[in-house]
Amino acid sequence: MALALTEEHLQLAESVRGWAQRSSPPETVRAAADSQDGGTGRYREILAPGLAEQGLLGLHLAEDDGGQGFGLGELAVAAEELGRVLLPGGFLPTVLASAVLSAAGVTGKLIAGLADGSRLGAVSLVPAPGPGPASPGLAGTGQAGPGLAGTGQAGPGLAGAAGQDGGLVVDGETGPVLGGSMADLIILPVVTGAGESWVALDAVDLEVTPLDSLDLTRPLASVRARQLTVPADRVLSGIASQQVAGLAAVLFGAEACGIADWAVHTASEYAKIREQFGRPIGQFQAVKHRCARMLIAAEQAAAAVWDAARALSPADGADAEQQQFAAAVAAALAADAAVTCAHECIQVLGGIGYTWEHDAHFYYRRAMSIRALLGPTADWRAAAARLALDGVRRPVRLELGDGESELRAQIRAELAAIAPLQGKERNHALATGGWVMPHMPKPWGRGAGALEQVIIDEEMRASGVRAYNLAIGAWVVPALIQYGSKEQQDRFLLPTLRLDYLWCQLFSEPGAGSDLAGLKTRADRVDGGWKITGQKIWTSLAREASWAICIARTNPAEPRHDGISYFLLDMHAPGVEVRPLRDITGGQAFNQVFLDGVFVPDDCVVGEINKGWKIARTTLANERVALSQSWTFGSGVTELLAVAKAAPQFAAADIGELVCDGHAID
């Protein structure tokens, strides 16, 4: 998943990617890594003019300031693409500096020089290390968020005292500043008696000391000011640390998304061609699952960063707390995703990934550097948790386009008629109206397309009319609609949708779990039907269910995936024994089910005899869809937050991890 979603953003991404591949091939990255100045010379002479010519340094800036007049979202799209090719040099620190100036209301030559590539910028995100407590600026511990550098034992950074005409006199030292040794303009936080201020200083007025950098393609430096007088027009009174933190989270996070995407693509492509034991390694479950986890992390990061970019854009209308929440989620997920995906990519690559000759270690270094500069993930998670505990949310909003108003009014009116109903009367109205599974065809659903499904969900939330959970019945209904007979549909579908019938699934066996086609439960032909004998395990709701879907082998002579049939089994029939299965929590959510010659009549066989495997796969596919619907911000996290509020102590970072994951998935 990339940040670019709209047609315009896709075109922008394609354009940036094309320029980046031409201007910064792997040879350019290696040349920067091998140079003494981290590629500063090449960046100033070739890359910065090229970026300016493409308009990429000023995408987010007003046209009056030499920019393109777009916003943070467009800049994030560009940063992701440039991160994908590991562009060396000063792009990221420069656009972060200009974004900070723009947010502070600065206009004119100071910001225009960053847009046209004639000047390079940098922003200090990390105070100098020291024995004292964290300062209230860059390393603050405020309840709204972690600032920029977490809650470690950072030193005081730069201290300031009031100067003449609204200016400041500053003294002190910062920690590592990305691009500091190549910057012409450096933006720094200053702690004063009145709080914290940000200042924009010319590098020539500062002591800039190059530092060794884990990322060999971008230089670092510490910055020191010695009783430096800062005029009032260089004091950025219009911006606070939380805003700087948000901008850093978006832009560093966007670049991290590019790194994660590169790692996923590189690993998966290698897994397709690298062979071991006569097969591509991508066919082995361990490699396949590793790549899948990488993809999940990358997609969560992209979703979170895109949401943060939108939140920080004026058009979104997000308040300050929503902006802080979105930024905290983006910072918590994106940097970790880049590190994780780069690490896992090296693991998939094996020995070649461990060599200097492969590019993977450059991406890993960049990812580790991003995470270090943004500050501890635990602090960002804790910030997200605290905001969530205070009730801050970023609800999902979709732009639905033409036809929305009329359709919404119709749905709202129909739901208004159902809202006063209670109990079975409401269940009947929901079932007969197709509201329980609106995507299903009529008369069981509403035949709703994607637009109508979204509107239904929003209007049901607004009206307080919520469709109940059919549990395993939600897997049964689609299978019966597709494969069931008319008599089976009439008998089972409406009662299931009304919650008159609760279902369980008799699929897994002690020797046939993930290898489901290896099942041994048999069905023997008898007069008028079949007698089923065998053992099933991991059966949820077996004690409560009225009916079960069951697969059994009806012809052992046929190949494994053939000779299996699909049955509807009465859980109260003679020969059914349910034994609760106690798990490690002490609970009994699962059961073993023993079937001893259980009679199933012919009219409870779904589809053709010996062709049940296809129906079982349909059921499993619907199981995955149904289970995925529970992975939203409101699934379990709300209850967790309620418990945490009541507890005197709670692990904010651990709660924040769940909050961040839930928000990104939502």
XYZ file of C-alpha atoms in Angstrom:
666
model
C 0.000 0.000 0.000
C 1.385 3.402 -0.972
C 0.371 6.802 0.373
C -0.877 7.853 -3.069
C -4.580 7.018 -3.434
C -6.196 9.637 -5.657
C -5.540 9.867 -9.374
C -3.603 13.105 -8.883
C -1.450 11.626 -6.150
C -0.788 8.493 -8.181
C 0.420 10.663 -11.046
C 2.588 12.647 -8.628
C 4.071 9.453 -7.202
C 4.797 8.103 -10.671
C 6.505 11.347 -11.667
C 8.626 11.487 -8.512
C 9.552 7.827 -8.823
C 10.672 8.297 -12.410
C 12.840 11.294 -11.535
C 14.301 9.541 -8.491
C 15.224 6.405 -10.419
C 16.993 8.500 -13.039
C 18.697 10.916 -10.659
C 19.472 8.669 -7.710
C 20.189 5.115 -8.843
C 21.900 2.713 -6.390
C 25.295 3.942 -7.610
C 24.467 7.431 -6.316
C 23.541 6.072 -2.898
C 26.802 4.130 -2.679
C 28.814 7.119 -3.820
C 27.279 9.194 -1.022
C 28.049 6.458 1.504
C 31.677 6.280 0.365
C 32.227 10.061 0.301
C 33.718 12.004 3.175
C 30.834 14.493 3.318
C 27.902 12.067 3.046
C 27.218 13.187 -0.500
C 26.800 16.871 0.425
C 28.644 18.102 -2.663
C 26.630 16.033 -5.123
C 23.399 16.949 -3.385
C 24.088 20.693 -3.628
C 25.335 20.565 -7.199
C 22.966 18.045 -8.792
C 20.158 16.701 -6.604
C 18.959 19.930 -4.969
C 18.654 21.802 -8.302
C 16.881 18.791 -9.775
C 14.434 18.610 -6.861
C 13.788 22.343 -7.163
C 13.223 22.064 -10.904
C 10.667 19.327 -10.276
C 8.984 21.545 -7.675
C 9.472 18.922 -4.964
C 11.183 21.181 -2.426
C 8.178 23.499 -2.383
C 5.212 21.182 -2.951
C 3.700 22.199 0.380
C 4.505 25.907 0.243
C 2.468 28.835 -0.985
C 3.121 30.034 -4.522
C 4.073 33.478 -3.190
C 6.953 31.777 -1.377
C 8.170 29.935 -4.453
C 6.154 26.806 -3.740
C 3.609 24.766 -5.662
C 0.630 25.625 -3.489
C -0.221 22.071 -2.468
C -0.071 20.622 1.038
C 1.462 18.185 3.461
C -0.229 15.207 1.815
C 1.487 15.849 -1.501
C 4.823 16.345 0.239
C 4.353 13.036 2.064
C 3.728 11.253 -1.256
C 6.992 12.668 -2.592
C 8.910 11.822 0.596
C 7.722 8.224 0.395
C 8.909 7.858 -3.192
C 12.283 9.429 -2.420
C 12.618 7.155 0.613
C 11.997 4.183 -1.644
C 15.166 4.990 -3.632
C 17.013 6.116 -0.473
C 17.708 9.573 -1.854
C 20.891 10.832 -0.162
C 21.446 14.336 1.095
C 19.300 17.106 2.460
C 15.803 16.733 1.020
C 14.050 15.538 4.169
C 15.653 17.971 6.648
C 15.130 20.839 4.219
C 11.432 20.242 3.593
C 10.885 19.667 7.315
C 12.506 23.039 7.984
C 10.367 24.809 5.391
C 7.228 23.061 6.692
C 8.009 24.312 10.200
C 8.575 27.850 8.920
C 5.348 27.732 6.930
C 3.374 26.470 9.923
C 4.869 29.299 11.979
C 3.575 31.835 9.465
C 6.977 32.769 8.036
C 6.978 34.102 4.471
C 9.464 35.736 2.142
C 13.105 35.073 1.345
C 13.807 32.885 4.370
C 11.425 30.210 3.187
C 11.774 30.849 -0.559
C 15.472 29.981 -0.445
C 14.599 26.505 0.834
C 12.027 26.034 -1.932
C 14.352 26.950 -4.795
C 17.233 24.788 -3.575
C 19.642 27.666 -3.009
C 19.637 27.014 0.751
C 19.465 23.813 2.778
C 17.638 23.522 6.060
C 17.616 21.333 9.151
C 15.581 20.998 12.342
C 16.904 19.875 15.727
C 14.773 17.045 17.068
C 17.049 15.741 19.837
C 18.424 17.734 22.796
C 22.012 17.229 23.874
C 22.554 14.272 26.215
C 23.186 15.186 29.803
C 22.643 14.120 33.410
C 19.702 16.397 34.059
C 15.994 15.728 33.537
C 14.412 16.158 30.153
C 13.634 19.694 29.114
C 10.012 20.750 28.617
C 10.671 21.250 24.916
C 12.185 18.516 22.803
C 12.188 15.854 25.455
C 9.124 16.878 27.417
C 6.742 14.517 29.171
C 3.507 16.431 28.669
C 0.267 14.500 28.667
C -0.497 15.428 25.080
C 2.496 13.675 23.582
C 6.174 12.822 23.838
C 7.485 15.983 22.217
C 10.168 15.065 19.724
C 12.670 12.999 21.635
C 10.752 11.028 24.197
C 11.333 10.976 27.937
C 14.961 9.915 28.223
C 17.625 11.621 30.302
C 18.178 14.374 27.790
C 19.958 17.529 28.756
C 18.559 21.032 28.678
C 19.388 21.713 25.003
C 19.471 25.435 24.256
C 18.578 27.976 26.915
C 17.377 31.453 26.055
C 16.965 34.777 27.779
C 15.042 37.801 26.616
C 17.016 40.057 24.300
C 16.318 43.418 22.784
C 13.167 44.215 20.785
C 11.536 40.840 21.395
C 14.585 38.803 20.467
C 16.465 36.197 22.477
C 19.999 35.468 23.600
C 20.569 31.737 23.359
C 23.229 29.432 24.691
C 23.599 25.658 24.669
C 24.024 22.561 22.550
C 21.736 20.172 20.716
C 21.983 16.474 20.094
C 22.281 15.041 16.574
C 20.647 17.204 13.905
C 19.839 15.464 10.640
C 21.549 17.334 7.811
C 23.047 19.775 10.297
C 26.514 19.786 8.734
C 25.148 20.627 5.278
C 22.458 23.112 6.327
C 22.472 26.849 5.781
C 19.484 27.418 8.080
C 18.900 25.448 11.281
C 15.708 25.554 13.339
C 16.252 24.954 17.045
C 14.139 24.759 20.209
C 15.063 27.152 22.994
C 13.952 26.847 26.604
C 13.217 30.201 28.184
C 11.793 31.339 31.472
C 8.422 31.738 29.778
C 8.440 28.263 28.260
C 9.796 27.115 24.948
C 10.411 28.948 21.692
C 11.712 27.944 18.297
C 14.308 29.967 16.452
C 15.609 29.918 12.875
C 19.353 30.563 12.810
C 21.959 30.846 10.092
C 24.443 27.996 10.325
C 27.387 30.410 9.997
C 26.447 31.897 13.383
C 26.574 28.494 15.092
C 29.230 25.949 15.960
C 28.304 22.921 13.847
C 30.258 19.734 14.613
C 29.851 16.758 12.236
C 28.968 13.480 13.953
C 29.310 9.886 12.855
C 26.030 8.761 11.347
C 24.519 5.305 11.248
C 22.930 6.363 7.962
C 25.950 6.716 5.699
C 23.992 8.681 3.083
C 22.907 11.631 5.252
C 25.160 13.571 7.609
C 24.510 14.403 11.253
C 25.905 17.203 13.373
C 25.623 18.666 16.819
C 24.924 22.393 17.023
C 26.101 24.837 19.669
C 25.189 28.475 20.252
C 27.328 30.674 22.495
C 25.431 33.679 23.808
C 24.016 34.206 20.354
C 21.687 37.148 19.864
C 18.581 36.154 17.881
C 16.546 39.010 16.405
C 12.779 38.991 16.879
C 12.088 38.127 13.231
C 13.972 34.848 13.704
C 11.918 33.794 16.738
C 9.110 31.529 15.514
C 6.351 32.580 17.850
C 3.665 30.939 15.746
C 4.556 27.303 16.377
C 4.837 24.929 19.338
C 6.757 21.706 19.883
C 3.712 19.537 19.309
C 3.287 20.999 15.839
C 6.932 20.399 15.011
C 6.579 16.859 16.360
C 3.566 16.286 14.132
C 5.319 17.516 11.007
C 8.353 15.360 11.799
C 6.131 12.333 12.387
C 4.472 12.755 8.984
C 7.585 13.421 6.913
C 9.908 10.962 8.627
C 7.019 8.500 8.665
C 6.412 8.950 4.927
C 10.044 8.203 4.189
C 9.842 5.197 6.506
C 6.864 3.951 4.469
C 8.991 4.094 1.329
C 11.697 2.049 3.045
C 9.188 -0.523 4.302
C 7.631 -0.831 0.852
C 11.057 -1.333 -0.751
C 11.854 -4.042 1.770
C 8.570 -5.879 1.203
C 8.987 -5.764 -2.578
C 12.652 -6.805 -2.459
C 12.011 -9.720 -0.118
C 8.968 -11.027 -1.983
C 10.643 -10.799 -5.380
C 13.699 -12.638 -4.088
C 11.490 -15.301 -2.504
C 10.000 -15.993 -5.949
C 13.326 -16.792 -7.621
C 15.601 -18.148 -4.860
C 15.328 -21.928 -4.808
C 16.068 -24.381 -2.029
C 15.256 -28.089 -2.080
C 14.106 -27.675 -5.662
C 11.426 -25.076 -4.883
C 11.270 -21.261 -4.636
C 11.661 -20.338 -0.979
C 8.479 -18.259 -1.199
C 6.537 -21.524 -1.232
C 7.727 -22.368 2.269
C 5.343 -21.308 4.998
C 7.998 -19.679 7.195
C 9.121 -17.365 4.376
C 5.584 -16.761 3.166
C 4.397 -15.744 6.626
C 7.438 -13.530 7.176
C 6.683 -11.615 3.987
C 3.000 -11.388 4.925
C 3.846 -9.859 8.311
C 6.123 -7.365 6.586
C 3.292 -6.371 4.259
C 0.881 -5.902 7.168
C 3.353 -3.653 9.008
C 3.999 -1.601 5.871
C 0.294 -1.151 5.130
C -0.525 -0.163 8.707
C 2.260 2.402 8.591
C 1.054 3.842 5.290
C -2.515 4.142 6.589
C -1.357 5.879 9.772
C 0.971 8.315 8.009
C -1.664 9.225 5.445
C -4.173 9.884 8.221
C -1.650 12.075 10.048
C -0.897 14.033 6.870
C -4.620 14.657 6.431
C -5.084 15.586 10.089
C -2.354 18.221 9.884
C -3.857 19.725 6.742
C -6.196 22.680 7.392
C -8.889 21.260 5.110
C -9.368 18.247 7.393
C -10.691 20.337 10.263
C -9.002 18.195 12.924
C -8.507 19.874 16.281
C -5.131 20.019 18.037
C -5.696 16.842 20.030
C -6.766 14.868 16.969
C -3.649 16.093 15.175
C -1.471 14.990 18.086
C -3.197 11.608 18.203
C -2.772 10.988 14.474
C 0.884 12.062 14.610
C 1.583 9.816 17.598
C 0.078 6.804 15.823
C 2.069 7.551 12.659
C 5.352 7.927 14.541
C 4.708 4.807 16.609
C 3.972 2.622 13.600
C 5.990 3.952 10.667
C 9.500 3.995 12.106
C 9.062 0.525 13.605
C 7.636 -0.762 10.329
C 10.673 0.478 8.410
C 13.089 -1.121 10.879
C 11.141 -4.374 11.050
C 10.675 -4.712 7.301
C 14.319 -3.897 6.546
C 15.449 -6.427 9.146
C 13.086 -9.119 7.877
C 14.133 -8.402 4.295
C 17.721 -9.213 5.241
C 16.496 -12.449 6.818
C 14.663 -13.459 3.637
C 17.685 -12.582 1.529
C 19.840 -14.819 3.688
C 23.602 -14.666 3.183
C 23.469 -12.153 0.347
C 21.545 -9.743 2.562
C 24.426 -9.805 5.050
C 26.945 -8.557 2.520
C 28.048 -4.975 1.926
C 27.373 -5.435 -1.784
C 23.610 -5.684 -1.308
C 21.672 -2.453 -0.697
C 19.584 -3.850 2.150
C 21.908 -2.629 4.902
C 21.672 0.949 3.621
C 17.887 0.803 4.045
C 18.258 -0.779 7.466
C 20.646 1.988 8.524
C 18.269 4.694 7.294
C 15.333 3.075 9.091
C 17.254 2.827 12.365
C 18.321 6.444 12.021
C 14.743 7.620 11.455
C 13.542 5.788 14.547
C 16.362 7.173 16.686
C 15.680 10.742 15.576
C 11.925 10.515 16.121
C 12.404 9.217 19.653
C 11.372 6.062 21.535
C 8.386 4.242 20.088
C 7.155 3.556 23.612
C 6.752 7.288 24.224
C 4.695 7.796 21.082
C 2.536 4.827 22.040
C 2.060 6.223 25.528
C 1.039 9.572 24.035
C -1.562 7.870 21.835
C -2.866 5.958 24.868
C -3.227 9.088 26.982
C -5.094 10.897 24.240
C -7.347 7.887 23.653
C -8.060 7.707 27.391
C -9.138 11.340 27.186
C -11.633 10.376 24.513
C -9.725 11.551 21.445
C -10.651 9.701 18.245
C -10.013 10.026 14.527
C -13.253 8.662 13.057
C -13.084 7.231 9.561
C -14.743 9.493 7.007
C -15.214 8.591 3.361
C -16.035 10.890 0.473
C -18.850 8.966 -1.159
C -19.546 11.064 -4.239
C -22.697 11.494 -6.316
C -25.956 9.889 -5.282
C -25.092 9.815 -1.594
C -27.745 12.218 -0.290
C -30.797 10.539 -1.790
C -29.662 7.047 -0.851
C -28.750 8.157 2.661
C -32.156 9.768 3.192
C -33.910 6.574 2.125
C -31.809 4.377 4.407
C -32.220 6.771 7.311
C -36.004 6.725 6.955
C -36.158 2.907 6.887
C -33.937 2.624 9.958
C -36.011 5.201 11.810
C -38.977 2.839 11.529
C -36.943 -0.023 13.015
C -35.342 1.961 15.858
C -38.369 1.830 18.256
C -38.641 -1.978 17.946
C -37.139 -4.291 20.548
C -36.207 -7.953 20.959
C -37.499 -10.489 18.473
C -39.617 -7.870 16.744
C -36.499 -5.868 15.884
C -34.611 -9.036 14.889
C -37.394 -9.941 12.482
C -37.412 -6.458 10.939
C -33.643 -6.482 10.497
C -33.663 -9.958 8.971
C -36.550 -9.446 6.567
C -35.248 -6.007 5.557
C -31.848 -7.385 4.596
C -30.008 -5.290 7.189
C -28.082 -8.125 8.857
C -25.966 -8.959 5.801
C -26.832 -6.161 3.363
C -24.211 -7.258 0.807
C -26.041 -10.544 0.257
C -28.563 -10.779 -2.616
C -32.246 -10.195 -1.997
C -34.347 -11.402 -0.249
C -31.732 -12.374 2.376
C -29.749 -9.159 1.998
C -30.221 -5.906 0.125
C -27.865 -6.560 -2.779
C -25.990 -3.484 -1.543
C -22.940 -2.302 -3.433
C -19.899 -0.763 -1.769
C -21.379 2.743 -1.532
C -24.639 1.566 -0.010
C -22.822 -0.691 2.469
C -20.786 2.238 3.770
C -23.864 4.445 4.111
C -25.790 1.657 5.848
C -22.986 1.206 8.347
C -22.788 4.936 9.074
C -26.545 5.366 9.377
C -26.937 2.317 11.613
C -24.330 3.746 13.947
C -26.082 7.110 13.951
C -29.545 5.620 14.571
C -28.430 3.251 17.313
C -29.759 0.304 15.297
C -26.908 -2.172 15.198
C -27.040 -5.428 13.307
C -26.304 -8.281 15.693
C -23.441 -10.706 15.246
C -24.492 -13.965 13.609
C -21.204 -15.533 14.702
C -20.659 -18.697 12.671
C -24.037 -18.154 11.045
C -22.345 -15.388 9.023
C -20.187 -18.095 7.408
C -23.135 -20.405 6.806
C -25.486 -17.955 5.110
C -23.279 -17.242 2.042
C -22.585 -20.954 1.559
C -26.284 -21.816 1.596
C -27.136 -18.957 -0.738
C -24.544 -20.169 -3.233
C -24.878 -23.946 -2.905
C -28.008 -24.734 -0.908
C -31.235 -26.044 -2.390
C -34.380 -23.918 -2.444
C -35.786 -26.024 0.397
C -32.609 -25.565 2.482
C -32.618 -21.835 1.901
C -36.275 -21.516 2.921
C -35.715 -23.674 5.984
C -32.508 -22.189 7.350
C -31.689 -18.727 6.044
C -34.371 -16.503 7.567
C -34.258 -18.242 10.986
C -30.476 -17.864 10.980
C -30.723 -14.172 10.112
C -33.305 -13.752 12.918
C -30.967 -15.475 15.412
C -33.464 -18.321 15.868
C -30.656 -20.733 14.964
C -27.137 -20.579 16.341
C -24.518 -22.496 14.371
C -21.185 -24.188 15.015
C -18.621 -25.546 12.563
C -17.510 -29.191 12.643
C -14.440 -28.992 10.411
C -11.165 -29.405 12.336
C -10.074 -32.773 13.675
C -7.209 -33.822 15.969
C -5.215 -34.949 12.930
C -6.640 -32.520 10.402
C -6.406 -28.909 11.506
C -4.458 -26.826 9.029
C -4.423 -29.944 6.827
C -8.193 -30.005 6.717
C -8.368 -32.262 3.651
C -6.784 -34.985 5.773
C -10.004 -35.418 7.798
C -11.014 -38.938 8.832
C -14.620 -38.426 9.959
C -16.680 -40.680 7.696
C -20.262 -40.615 6.472
C -21.777 -44.000 5.604
C -24.785 -44.342 3.317
C -27.965 -45.617 4.994
C -31.593 -45.627 4.034
C -32.806 -42.032 3.673
C -29.522 -40.395 4.522
C -26.089 -40.821 6.118
C -24.591 -41.862 9.433
C -21.602 -39.774 10.472
C -18.888 -41.088 12.792
C -15.746 -39.282 13.930
C -14.241 -36.655 16.194
C -14.073 -32.877 15.752
C -12.062 -30.390 17.793
C -11.665 -26.641 18.392
C -15.405 -26.210 17.936
C -16.693 -22.865 19.164
C -20.325 -22.633 20.357
C -20.832 -26.404 20.196
C -22.712 -26.393 23.518
C -24.996 -23.529 22.469
C -25.569 -24.269 18.782
C -28.736 -25.791 17.372
C -27.132 -26.730 14.072
C -23.681 -27.417 12.688
C -22.036 -27.407 9.309
C -20.000 -30.572 9.072
C -17.686 -32.052 6.461
C -17.073 -35.790 6.328
C -15.519 -38.273 3.955
C -18.132 -40.059 1.856
C -15.765 -41.867 -0.526
C -12.362 -42.792 0.932
C -11.266 -44.238 -2.431
C -11.172 -40.825 -4.093
C -8.248 -38.338 -3.824
C -7.999 -36.321 -0.592
C -9.845 -33.228 -1.773
C -12.528 -35.304 -3.443
C -14.800 -37.713 -1.679
C -15.750 -35.102 0.937
C -19.352 -33.970 1.438
C -20.917 -31.020 3.247
C -23.706 -31.675 5.785
C -26.108 -29.722 7.977
C -26.146 -31.574 11.293
C -28.655 -31.261 14.141
C -26.590 -30.775 17.312
C -29.395 -32.344 19.381
C -29.502 -35.519 17.330
C -28.725 -38.872 19.012
C -25.022 -39.732 18.914
C -23.723 -36.155 19.360
C -21.509 -35.718 22.445
C -19.922 -32.357 23.296
C -16.995 -32.176 25.708
C -15.681 -28.733 26.712
C -11.984 -28.219 26.035
C -10.245 -26.262 28.786
C -7.527 -23.958 27.507
C -4.509 -22.334 29.169
C -6.609 -19.401 30.429
C -8.812 -21.795 32.359
C -11.726 -20.994 30.073
C -13.729 -23.318 27.857
C -14.291 -21.409 24.626
C -13.660 -24.524 22.510
C -15.076 -28.008 22.538
C -14.469 -31.511 21.306
C -17.418 -33.080 19.528
C -17.795 -36.835 19.172
C -20.128 -38.156 16.483
C -21.268 -41.756 16.959
C -23.400 -42.793 14.011
C -25.278 -39.478 13.886
C -28.049 -39.682 11.293
C -28.247 -36.853 8.744
C -31.118 -37.056 6.233
C -30.552 -36.539 2.517
C -32.251 -33.149 2.594
C -29.431 -31.885 4.850
C -26.683 -32.594 2.323
C -25.539 -29.329 0.721
C -24.535 -29.564 -2.926
C -23.370 -32.755 -4.586
C -22.089 -35.805 -2.764
C -18.260 -35.961 -2.820
C -18.053 -32.296 -3.913
C -18.098 -30.693 -0.484
C -14.520 -29.433 -0.515
C -15.462 -26.511 -2.756
C -18.270 -25.527 -0.387
C -15.958 -25.848 2.614
C -13.493 -23.456 0.981
C -16.313 -20.960 0.408
C -17.196 -21.225 4.089
C -13.591 -20.670 5.162
C -13.296 -17.636 2.896
C -16.391 -16.111 4.496
C -14.973 -16.957 7.917
C -11.925 -14.826 7.180
C -14.075 -11.927 5.977
C -16.336 -12.123 9.038
C -13.427 -12.278 11.478
C -11.698 -9.319 9.820
C -14.682 -7.100 10.596
C -13.838 -7.231 14.309
C -10.406 -5.637 13.781
C -11.428 -2.024 14.210
C -10.692 0.695 16.750
C -13.891 -0.121 18.607
C -13.290 -3.840 18.950
C -11.964 -4.452 22.434
C -9.914 -1.260 22.611
C -12.798 0.807 23.988
C -13.303 -1.735 26.751
C -9.564 -1.821 27.426
C -9.489 1.958 27.771
C -12.366 1.821 30.230
C -10.439 -0.650 32.389
C -7.281 1.459 32.162
C -9.161 4.574 33.267
C -10.355 2.787 36.382
C -6.894 1.432 37.236
C -4.509 3.579 39.301
C -1.569 2.352 37.261
C -1.469 1.118 33.700
C 1.185 0.364 31.105
C 0.500 3.300 28.793
C 2.918 2.124 26.104
C 1.331 -1.337 25.977
C -2.154 0.117 25.745
C -0.899 2.576 23.163
C 0.403 -0.251 21.005
C -3.121 -1.687 20.780
C -4.631 1.749 20.219
C -2.204 2.478 17.373
C -2.769 -0.904 15.720
C -6.528 -0.556 16.020
C -6.570 2.941 14.559
C -4.367 1.987 11.609
C -6.483 -1.070 10.812
C -9.677 0.942 11.070
